Coordinates of C-alpha atoms in Angstrom, one line a residue:
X117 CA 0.0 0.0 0.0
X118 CA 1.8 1.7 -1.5
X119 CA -1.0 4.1 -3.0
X120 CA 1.4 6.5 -4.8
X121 CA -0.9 9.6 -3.4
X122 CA 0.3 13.0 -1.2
X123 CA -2.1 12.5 1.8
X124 CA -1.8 12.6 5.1
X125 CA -2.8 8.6 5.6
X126 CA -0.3 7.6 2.5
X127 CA 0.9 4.0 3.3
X128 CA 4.5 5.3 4.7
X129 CA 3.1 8.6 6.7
X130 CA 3.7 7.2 10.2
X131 CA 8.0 7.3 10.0
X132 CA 9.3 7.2 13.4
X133 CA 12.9 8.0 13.8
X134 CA 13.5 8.2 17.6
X135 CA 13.0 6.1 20.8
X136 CA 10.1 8.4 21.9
X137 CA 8.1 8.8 18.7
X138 CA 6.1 5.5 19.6
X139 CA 2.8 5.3 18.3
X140 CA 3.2 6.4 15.1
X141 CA 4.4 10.1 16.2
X142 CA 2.8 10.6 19.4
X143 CA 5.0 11.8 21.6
X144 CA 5.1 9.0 25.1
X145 CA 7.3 9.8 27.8
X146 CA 9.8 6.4 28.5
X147 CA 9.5 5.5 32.2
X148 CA 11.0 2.6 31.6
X149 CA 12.6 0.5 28.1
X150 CA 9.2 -2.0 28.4
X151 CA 7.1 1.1 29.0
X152 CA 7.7 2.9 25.5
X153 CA 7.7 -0.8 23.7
X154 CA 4.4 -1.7 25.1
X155 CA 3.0 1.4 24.4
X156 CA 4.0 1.1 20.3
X157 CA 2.3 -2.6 20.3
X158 CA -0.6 -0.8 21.7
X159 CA -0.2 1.8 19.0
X160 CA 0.8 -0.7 16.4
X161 CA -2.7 -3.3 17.5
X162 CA -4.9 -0.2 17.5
X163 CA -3.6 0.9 14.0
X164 CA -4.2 -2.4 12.7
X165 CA -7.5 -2.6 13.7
X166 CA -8.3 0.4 12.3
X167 CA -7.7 -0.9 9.1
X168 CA -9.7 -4.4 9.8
X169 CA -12.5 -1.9 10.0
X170 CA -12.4 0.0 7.2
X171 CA -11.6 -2.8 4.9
X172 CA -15.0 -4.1 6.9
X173 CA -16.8 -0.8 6.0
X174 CA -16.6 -1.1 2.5
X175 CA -19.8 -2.0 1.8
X176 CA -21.5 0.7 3.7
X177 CA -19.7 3.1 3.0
X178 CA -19.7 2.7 -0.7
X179 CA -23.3 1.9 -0.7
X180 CA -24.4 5.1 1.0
X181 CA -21.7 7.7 -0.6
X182 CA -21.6 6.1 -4.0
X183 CA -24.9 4.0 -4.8
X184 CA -27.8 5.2 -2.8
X185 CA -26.5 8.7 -2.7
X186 CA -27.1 8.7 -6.3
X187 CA -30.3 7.1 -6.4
X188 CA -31.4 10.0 -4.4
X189 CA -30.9 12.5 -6.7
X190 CA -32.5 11.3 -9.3
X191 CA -35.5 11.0 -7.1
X192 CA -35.1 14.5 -6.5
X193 CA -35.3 15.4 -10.2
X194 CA -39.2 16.4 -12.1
X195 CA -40.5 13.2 -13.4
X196 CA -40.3 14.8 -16.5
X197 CA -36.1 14.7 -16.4
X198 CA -36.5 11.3 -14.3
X199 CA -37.9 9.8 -17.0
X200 CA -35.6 11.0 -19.5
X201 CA -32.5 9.6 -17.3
X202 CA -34.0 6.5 -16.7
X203 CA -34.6 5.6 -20.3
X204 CA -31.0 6.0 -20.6
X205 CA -30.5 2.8 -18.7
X206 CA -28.2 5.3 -15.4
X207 CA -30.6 4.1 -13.0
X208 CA -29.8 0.3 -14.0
X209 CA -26.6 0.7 -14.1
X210 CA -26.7 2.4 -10.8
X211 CA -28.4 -0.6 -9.6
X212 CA -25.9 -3.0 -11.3
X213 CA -23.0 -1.6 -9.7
X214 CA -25.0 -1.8 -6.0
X215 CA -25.0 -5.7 -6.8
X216 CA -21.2 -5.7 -7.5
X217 CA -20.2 -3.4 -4.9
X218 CA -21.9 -6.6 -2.6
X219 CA -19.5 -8.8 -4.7
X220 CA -16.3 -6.9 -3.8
X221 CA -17.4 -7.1 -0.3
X222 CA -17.2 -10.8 -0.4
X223 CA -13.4 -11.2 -1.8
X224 CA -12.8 -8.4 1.1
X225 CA -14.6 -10.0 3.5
X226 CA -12.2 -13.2 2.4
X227 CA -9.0 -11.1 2.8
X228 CA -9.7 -9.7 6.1
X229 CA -10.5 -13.8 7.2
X230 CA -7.3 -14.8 6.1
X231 CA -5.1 -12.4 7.9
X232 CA -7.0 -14.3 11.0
X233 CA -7.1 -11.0 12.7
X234 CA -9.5 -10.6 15.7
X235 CA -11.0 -14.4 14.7
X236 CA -13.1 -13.7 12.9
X237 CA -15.4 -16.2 11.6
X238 CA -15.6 -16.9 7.7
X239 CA -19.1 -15.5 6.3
X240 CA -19.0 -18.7 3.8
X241 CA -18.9 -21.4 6.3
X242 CA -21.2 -19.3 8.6
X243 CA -22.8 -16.0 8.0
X244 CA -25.0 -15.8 10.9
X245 CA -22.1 -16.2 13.1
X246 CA -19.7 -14.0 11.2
X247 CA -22.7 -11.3 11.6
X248 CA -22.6 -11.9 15.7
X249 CA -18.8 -11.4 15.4
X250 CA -19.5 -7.9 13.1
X251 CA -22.0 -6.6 15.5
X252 CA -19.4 -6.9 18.8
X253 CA -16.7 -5.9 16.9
X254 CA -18.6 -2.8 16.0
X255 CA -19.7 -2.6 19.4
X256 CA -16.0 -3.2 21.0
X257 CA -15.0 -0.1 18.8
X258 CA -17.9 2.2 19.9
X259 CA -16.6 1.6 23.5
X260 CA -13.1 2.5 22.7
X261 CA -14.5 6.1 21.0
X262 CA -13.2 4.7 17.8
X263 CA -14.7 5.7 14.7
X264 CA -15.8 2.4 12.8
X265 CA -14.0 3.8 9.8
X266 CA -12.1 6.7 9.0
X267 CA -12.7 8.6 5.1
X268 CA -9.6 8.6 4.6
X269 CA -8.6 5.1 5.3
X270 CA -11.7 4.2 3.1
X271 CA -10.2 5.8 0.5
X272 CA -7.4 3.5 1.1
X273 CA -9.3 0.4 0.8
X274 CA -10.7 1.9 -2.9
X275 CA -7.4 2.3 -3.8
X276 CA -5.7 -1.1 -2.5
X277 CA -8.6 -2.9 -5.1
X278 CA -6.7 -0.9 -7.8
X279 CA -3.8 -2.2 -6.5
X280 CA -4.2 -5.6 -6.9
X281 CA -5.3 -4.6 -10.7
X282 CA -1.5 -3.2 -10.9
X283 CA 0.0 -6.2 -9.5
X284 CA -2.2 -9.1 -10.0
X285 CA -4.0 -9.1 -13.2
X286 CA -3.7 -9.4 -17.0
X287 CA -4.7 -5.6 -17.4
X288 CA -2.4 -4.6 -15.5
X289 CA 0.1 -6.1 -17.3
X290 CA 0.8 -2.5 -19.4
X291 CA 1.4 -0.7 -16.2
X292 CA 4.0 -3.1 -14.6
X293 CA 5.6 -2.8 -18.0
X294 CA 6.7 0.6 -17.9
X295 CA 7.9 0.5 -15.0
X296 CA 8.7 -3.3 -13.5
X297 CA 10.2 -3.9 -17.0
X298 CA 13.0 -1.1 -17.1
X299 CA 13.9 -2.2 -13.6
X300 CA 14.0 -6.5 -14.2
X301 CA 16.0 -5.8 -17.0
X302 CA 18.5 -3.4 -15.4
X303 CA 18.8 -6.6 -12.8
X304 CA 19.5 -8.9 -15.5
X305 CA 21.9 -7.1 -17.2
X306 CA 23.6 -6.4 -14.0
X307 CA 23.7 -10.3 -12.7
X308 CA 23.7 -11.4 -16.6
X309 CA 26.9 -13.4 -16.3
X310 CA 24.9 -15.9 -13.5
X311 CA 22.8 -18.7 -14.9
X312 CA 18.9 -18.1 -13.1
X313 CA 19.3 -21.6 -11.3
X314 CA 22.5 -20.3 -9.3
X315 CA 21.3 -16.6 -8.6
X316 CA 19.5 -17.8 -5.1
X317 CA 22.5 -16.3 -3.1
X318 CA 22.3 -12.8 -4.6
X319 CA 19.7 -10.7 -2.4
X320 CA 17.7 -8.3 -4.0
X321 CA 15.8 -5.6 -2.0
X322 CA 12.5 -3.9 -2.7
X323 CA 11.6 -1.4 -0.1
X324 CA 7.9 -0.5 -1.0
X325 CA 6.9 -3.6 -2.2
X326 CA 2.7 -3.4 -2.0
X327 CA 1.3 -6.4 -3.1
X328 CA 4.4 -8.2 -3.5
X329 CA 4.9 -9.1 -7.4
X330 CA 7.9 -6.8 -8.2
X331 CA 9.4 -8.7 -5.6
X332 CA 8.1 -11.7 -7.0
X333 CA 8.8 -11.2 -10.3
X334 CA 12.4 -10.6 -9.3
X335 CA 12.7 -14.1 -7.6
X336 CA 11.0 -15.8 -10.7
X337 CA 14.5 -14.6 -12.6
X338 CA 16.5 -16.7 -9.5
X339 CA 17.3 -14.0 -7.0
X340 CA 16.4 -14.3 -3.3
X341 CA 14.0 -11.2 -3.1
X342 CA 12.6 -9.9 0.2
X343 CA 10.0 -7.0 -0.3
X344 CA 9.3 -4.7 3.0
X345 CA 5.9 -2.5 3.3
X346 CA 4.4 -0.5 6.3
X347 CA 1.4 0.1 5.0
X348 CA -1.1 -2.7 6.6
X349 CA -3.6 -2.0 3.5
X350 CA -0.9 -3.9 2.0
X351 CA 0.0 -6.5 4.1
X352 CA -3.3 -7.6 4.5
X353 CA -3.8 -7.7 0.7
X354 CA -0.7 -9.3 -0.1
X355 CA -1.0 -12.0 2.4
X356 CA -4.0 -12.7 0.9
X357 CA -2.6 -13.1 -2.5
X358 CA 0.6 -14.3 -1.9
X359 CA -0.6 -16.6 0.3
X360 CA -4.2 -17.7 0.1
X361 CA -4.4 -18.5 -4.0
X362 CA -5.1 -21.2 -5.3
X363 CA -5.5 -20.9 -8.8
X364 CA -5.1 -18.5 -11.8
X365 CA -7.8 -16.2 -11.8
X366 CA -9.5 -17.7 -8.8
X367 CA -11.1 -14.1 -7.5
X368 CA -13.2 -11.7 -9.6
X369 CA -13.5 -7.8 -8.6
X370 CA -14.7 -5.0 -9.9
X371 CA -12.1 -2.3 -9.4
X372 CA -13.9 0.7 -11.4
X373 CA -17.0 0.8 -10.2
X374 CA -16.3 3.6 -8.1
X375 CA -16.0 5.9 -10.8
X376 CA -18.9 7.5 -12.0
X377 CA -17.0 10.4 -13.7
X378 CA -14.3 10.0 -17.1
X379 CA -16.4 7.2 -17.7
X380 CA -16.8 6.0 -21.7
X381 CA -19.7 3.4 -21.1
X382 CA -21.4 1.1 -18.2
X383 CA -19.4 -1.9 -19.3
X384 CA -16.1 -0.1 -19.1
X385 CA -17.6 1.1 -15.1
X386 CA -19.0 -2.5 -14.5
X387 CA -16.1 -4.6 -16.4
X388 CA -14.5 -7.4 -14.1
X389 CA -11.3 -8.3 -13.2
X390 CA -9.2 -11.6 -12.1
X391 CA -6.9 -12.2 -10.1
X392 CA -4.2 -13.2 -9.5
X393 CA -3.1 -14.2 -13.3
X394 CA -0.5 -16.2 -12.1
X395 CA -0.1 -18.5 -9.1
X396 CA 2.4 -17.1 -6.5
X397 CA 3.2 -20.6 -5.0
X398 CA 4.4 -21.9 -8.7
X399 CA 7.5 -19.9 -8.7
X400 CA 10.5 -21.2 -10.8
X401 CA 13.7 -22.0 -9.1
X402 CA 12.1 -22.0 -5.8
X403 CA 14.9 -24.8 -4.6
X404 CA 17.0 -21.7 -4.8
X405 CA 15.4 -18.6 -5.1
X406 CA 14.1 -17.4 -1.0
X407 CA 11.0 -15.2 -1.2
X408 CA 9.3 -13.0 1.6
X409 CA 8.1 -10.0 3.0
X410 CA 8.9 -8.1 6.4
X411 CA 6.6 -6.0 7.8
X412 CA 7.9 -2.6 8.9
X413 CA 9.6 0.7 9.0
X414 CA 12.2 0.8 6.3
X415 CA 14.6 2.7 7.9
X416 CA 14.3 0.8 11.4
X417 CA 14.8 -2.3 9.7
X418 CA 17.2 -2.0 7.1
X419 CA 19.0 0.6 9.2
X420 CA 19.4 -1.4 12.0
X421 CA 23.6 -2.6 12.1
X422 CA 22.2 -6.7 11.9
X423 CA 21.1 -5.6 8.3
X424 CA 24.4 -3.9 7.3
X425 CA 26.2 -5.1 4.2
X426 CA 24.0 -8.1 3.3
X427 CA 22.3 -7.0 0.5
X428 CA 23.3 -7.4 -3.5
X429 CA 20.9 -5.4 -4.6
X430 CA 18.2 -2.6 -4.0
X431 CA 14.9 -2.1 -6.2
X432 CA 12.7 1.3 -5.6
X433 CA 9.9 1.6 -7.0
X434 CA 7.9 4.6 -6.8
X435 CA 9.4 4.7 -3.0
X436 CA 12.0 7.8 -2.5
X437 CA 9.4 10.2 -2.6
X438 CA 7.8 8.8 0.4
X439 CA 10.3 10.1 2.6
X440 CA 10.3 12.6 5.3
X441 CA 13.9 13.1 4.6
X442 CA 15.5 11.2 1.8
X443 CA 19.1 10.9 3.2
X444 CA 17.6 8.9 5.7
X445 CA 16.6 6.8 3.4
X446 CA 19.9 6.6 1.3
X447 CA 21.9 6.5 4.6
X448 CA 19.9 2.8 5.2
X449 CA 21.0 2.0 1.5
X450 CA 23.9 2.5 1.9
X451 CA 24.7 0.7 5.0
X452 CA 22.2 -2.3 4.1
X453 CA 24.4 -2.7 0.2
X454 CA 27.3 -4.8 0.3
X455 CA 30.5 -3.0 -1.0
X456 CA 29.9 -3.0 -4.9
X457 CA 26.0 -3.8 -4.8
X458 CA 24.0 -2.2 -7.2
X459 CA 20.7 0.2 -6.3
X460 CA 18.2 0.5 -9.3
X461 CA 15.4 3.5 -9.1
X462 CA 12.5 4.3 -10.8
X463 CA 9.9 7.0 -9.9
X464 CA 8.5 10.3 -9.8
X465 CA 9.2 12.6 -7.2
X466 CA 5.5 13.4 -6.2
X467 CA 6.8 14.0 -2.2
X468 CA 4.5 12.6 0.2
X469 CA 4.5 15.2 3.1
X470 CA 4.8 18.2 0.9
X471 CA 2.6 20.8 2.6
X472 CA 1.2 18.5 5.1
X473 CA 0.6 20.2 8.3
X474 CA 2.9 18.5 11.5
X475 CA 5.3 17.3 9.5
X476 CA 8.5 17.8 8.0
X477 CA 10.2 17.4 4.3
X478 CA 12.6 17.8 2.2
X479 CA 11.4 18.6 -1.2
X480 CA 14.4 18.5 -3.6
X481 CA 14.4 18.4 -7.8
X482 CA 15.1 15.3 -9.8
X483 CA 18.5 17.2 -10.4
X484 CA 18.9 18.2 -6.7
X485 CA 18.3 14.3 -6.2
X486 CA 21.3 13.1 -8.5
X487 CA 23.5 15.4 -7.1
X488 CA 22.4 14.3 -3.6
X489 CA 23.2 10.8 -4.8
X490 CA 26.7 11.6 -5.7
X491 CA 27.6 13.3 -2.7
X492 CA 26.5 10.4 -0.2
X493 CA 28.8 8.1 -1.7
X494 CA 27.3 6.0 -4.4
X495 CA 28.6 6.3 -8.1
X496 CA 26.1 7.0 -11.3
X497 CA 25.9 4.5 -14.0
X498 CA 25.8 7.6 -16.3
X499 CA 24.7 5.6 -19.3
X500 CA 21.7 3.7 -17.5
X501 CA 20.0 7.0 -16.6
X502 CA 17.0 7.8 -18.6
X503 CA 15.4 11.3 -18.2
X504 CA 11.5 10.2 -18.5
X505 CA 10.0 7.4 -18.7
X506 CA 6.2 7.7 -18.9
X507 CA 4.6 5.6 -16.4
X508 CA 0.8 5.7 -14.9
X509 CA 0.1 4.5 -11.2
X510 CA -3.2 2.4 -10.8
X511 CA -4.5 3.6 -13.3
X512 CA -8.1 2.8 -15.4
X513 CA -7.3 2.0 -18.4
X514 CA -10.5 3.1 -19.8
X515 CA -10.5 6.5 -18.3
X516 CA -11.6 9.3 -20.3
X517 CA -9.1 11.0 -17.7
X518 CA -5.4 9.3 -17.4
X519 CA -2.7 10.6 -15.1
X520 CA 1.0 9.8 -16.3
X521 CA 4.0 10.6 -14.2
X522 CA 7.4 11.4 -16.5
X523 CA 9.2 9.0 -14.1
X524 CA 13.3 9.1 -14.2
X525 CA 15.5 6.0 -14.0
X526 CA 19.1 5.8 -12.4
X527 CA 21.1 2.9 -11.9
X528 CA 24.0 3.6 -8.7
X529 CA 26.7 1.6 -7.0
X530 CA 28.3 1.8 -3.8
X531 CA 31.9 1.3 -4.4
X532 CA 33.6 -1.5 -3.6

């Protein structure tokens, strides 16, 4: 998760830095080492099930700000223009999309069960009991003074079904293209002289990871590939998928029908999509090839001395301009990358806490960011950088309105 957006709840907002910045930024005073620990797992469990809830709000919250919402005001019109609009076939395709928006619920409902969070009960073996379980979860939260679901996390969960069209599906196959493509092949010219079978002792990196199938695709070219990802929108979700399929294709959602506006026709609004289009447990050379995902703060993890020098590689992917402060970032590069390891980036710079109030950032230029490159130690591979590369971000393909970043590629090395 991560949903490449400038808001305040983007998938890497909550970077903590210090001891005392537990709970995602709240400031705790440390009576003790336990004290300030317990207190994040507090943070860390409440945050979590904050997300459990808005994934479980989806239905409600779409039905009555997207579908019912809308049926209204047509009510509200004369009969006259009523009419008119209803001959157009809007009202059924108002209707249609209610009866899908119940569909999504039920491959959410499935990823929220399979995280096995709060145990809950799985609606297809019993729904009456997964609907006592709602009602005192619901309940639990009301007696906490929690919100069951926050806007802005509901945007999230919108987004995160876009997500696994990026990642997971045959459409998305164009998108990961422009970007995943550049980036695998920079990998396999740089590891070119190793045969796939014997590349399960070079590590690869990908800080950022989402829904896990850069990282994936990376190990299915014989690297041992660990992805890492704060957000829980995407932990949840690529558990799920990474985990929990089956077969090709084995879930059907319906990613666009959210969007009522840049819309060419119902079918394009209404149009389904599979997942995943390839199994994750049938991965080539997986005698060899290790992948997994941590869960985490990139810079507390990878910064931390057990992770220095033991990586062969670093991937970003739309993922340096979710930083606070991007030396921090490239200080954990450079002290996760063995000497002579090779860092490959592609991206925007579209920085995450630009203008957001209560937090800091360091906005630099894409020029400003080479030059920042150079001067913390790490050496340009002057012919591998490429200037723009056009690139969209979860994007419907069918949009009458299409956002495309002019994304930049550089391929560094820390010296040996």
């Amino acid at each position: 998760m991560h949903s490449h957006t400038r808001s305040p709840t983007s998938s890497n907002h909550h970077l903590h830095d210090h001891d005392e910045d537990c709970a995602g930024g709240e400031r705790l005073r440390v009576t003790a080492d336990g004290d300030c620990e317990a207190s994040e797992q507090e943070a860390e469990a409440n945050a979590l099930m904050d997300v459990v809830a808005a994934f479980l709000s989806y239905k409600t919250f779409v039905l009555n700000s997207g579908i019912y919402r809308r049926l209204h005001h047509i009510d509200e019109l004369s009969e006259r223009h009523r009419e008119i609009v209803s001959s157009l076939g809007t009202i059924d395709k108002i209707k249609n999309a209610e009866k899908l928006v119940r569909e999504n619920y039920k491959f959410v409902l499935g990823l929220v069960h399979s995280s096995s969070v709060g145990e809950m009960p799985n609606p297809v073996d019993d729904l009456e009991e997964f609907k006592r379980w709602y009602q005192s979860f619901c309940e639990s939260r009301t007696r906490a003074g929690s919100a069951m679901a926050k806007s802005s996390h509901m945007e999230k969960v919108l987004s995160t079904l876009k997500q696994f069209v990026r990642d997971w599906s045959e459409e998305g196959e164009r998108e990961r293209a422009q970007t995943y493509g550049p980036i695998l092949q920079a990998l396999e010219d740089e590891f070119a002289h190793v045969a796939p079978r014997d590349r399960g002792n070079i590590h690869v990196l990908v800080p950022g990871a989402g829904l896990g199938r850069l990282a994936f695709d990376i190990c299915c070219r014989g690297f041992s590939c660990q992805g890492n990802e704060f957000s829980y929108f995407m932990l949840l979700a690529s558990n799920f998928i990474l985990n929990k399929s089956e077969v090709v294709n084995q879930h059907t959602i319906y990613p666009f029908v959210h969007q009522f506006s840049n819309v060419v026709s119902a079918s394009d609004q209404l149009r389904a999509v599979r997942v995943p289009d390839v199994l994750p447990s049938e991965m080539p050379y997986a005698e060899t090839a290790r992948f997994s995902m941590s869960a985490g703060d990139f810079i507390e993890i990878y910064g931390a001395e057990d992770q220095w020098a033991q990586w062969d590689a670093i991937v970003t992917c739309f993922f340096m301009d979710t930083a606070n402060n991007v030396l921090a970032y490239l200080d954990a590069m450079w002290n996760a990358m063995k000497p002579g390891a090779v860092w490959i980036n592609i991206g925007p710079l579209l920085w995450h806490f630009d203008n957001i109030e209560g937090e800091s950032s360091i906005e630099l230029t894409r020029d400003e960011f080479v030059a920042l490159v150079t001067k913390v130690g790490f050496v340009m591979e002057e012919q591998q950088f490429k200037k723009r590369i056009s690139a969209t971000y979860t994007a419907n393909s069918r949009s009458m309105l299409q956002y495309t970043y002019h994304s930049f590629m550089c391929v560094a090395r820390k010296p040996e």
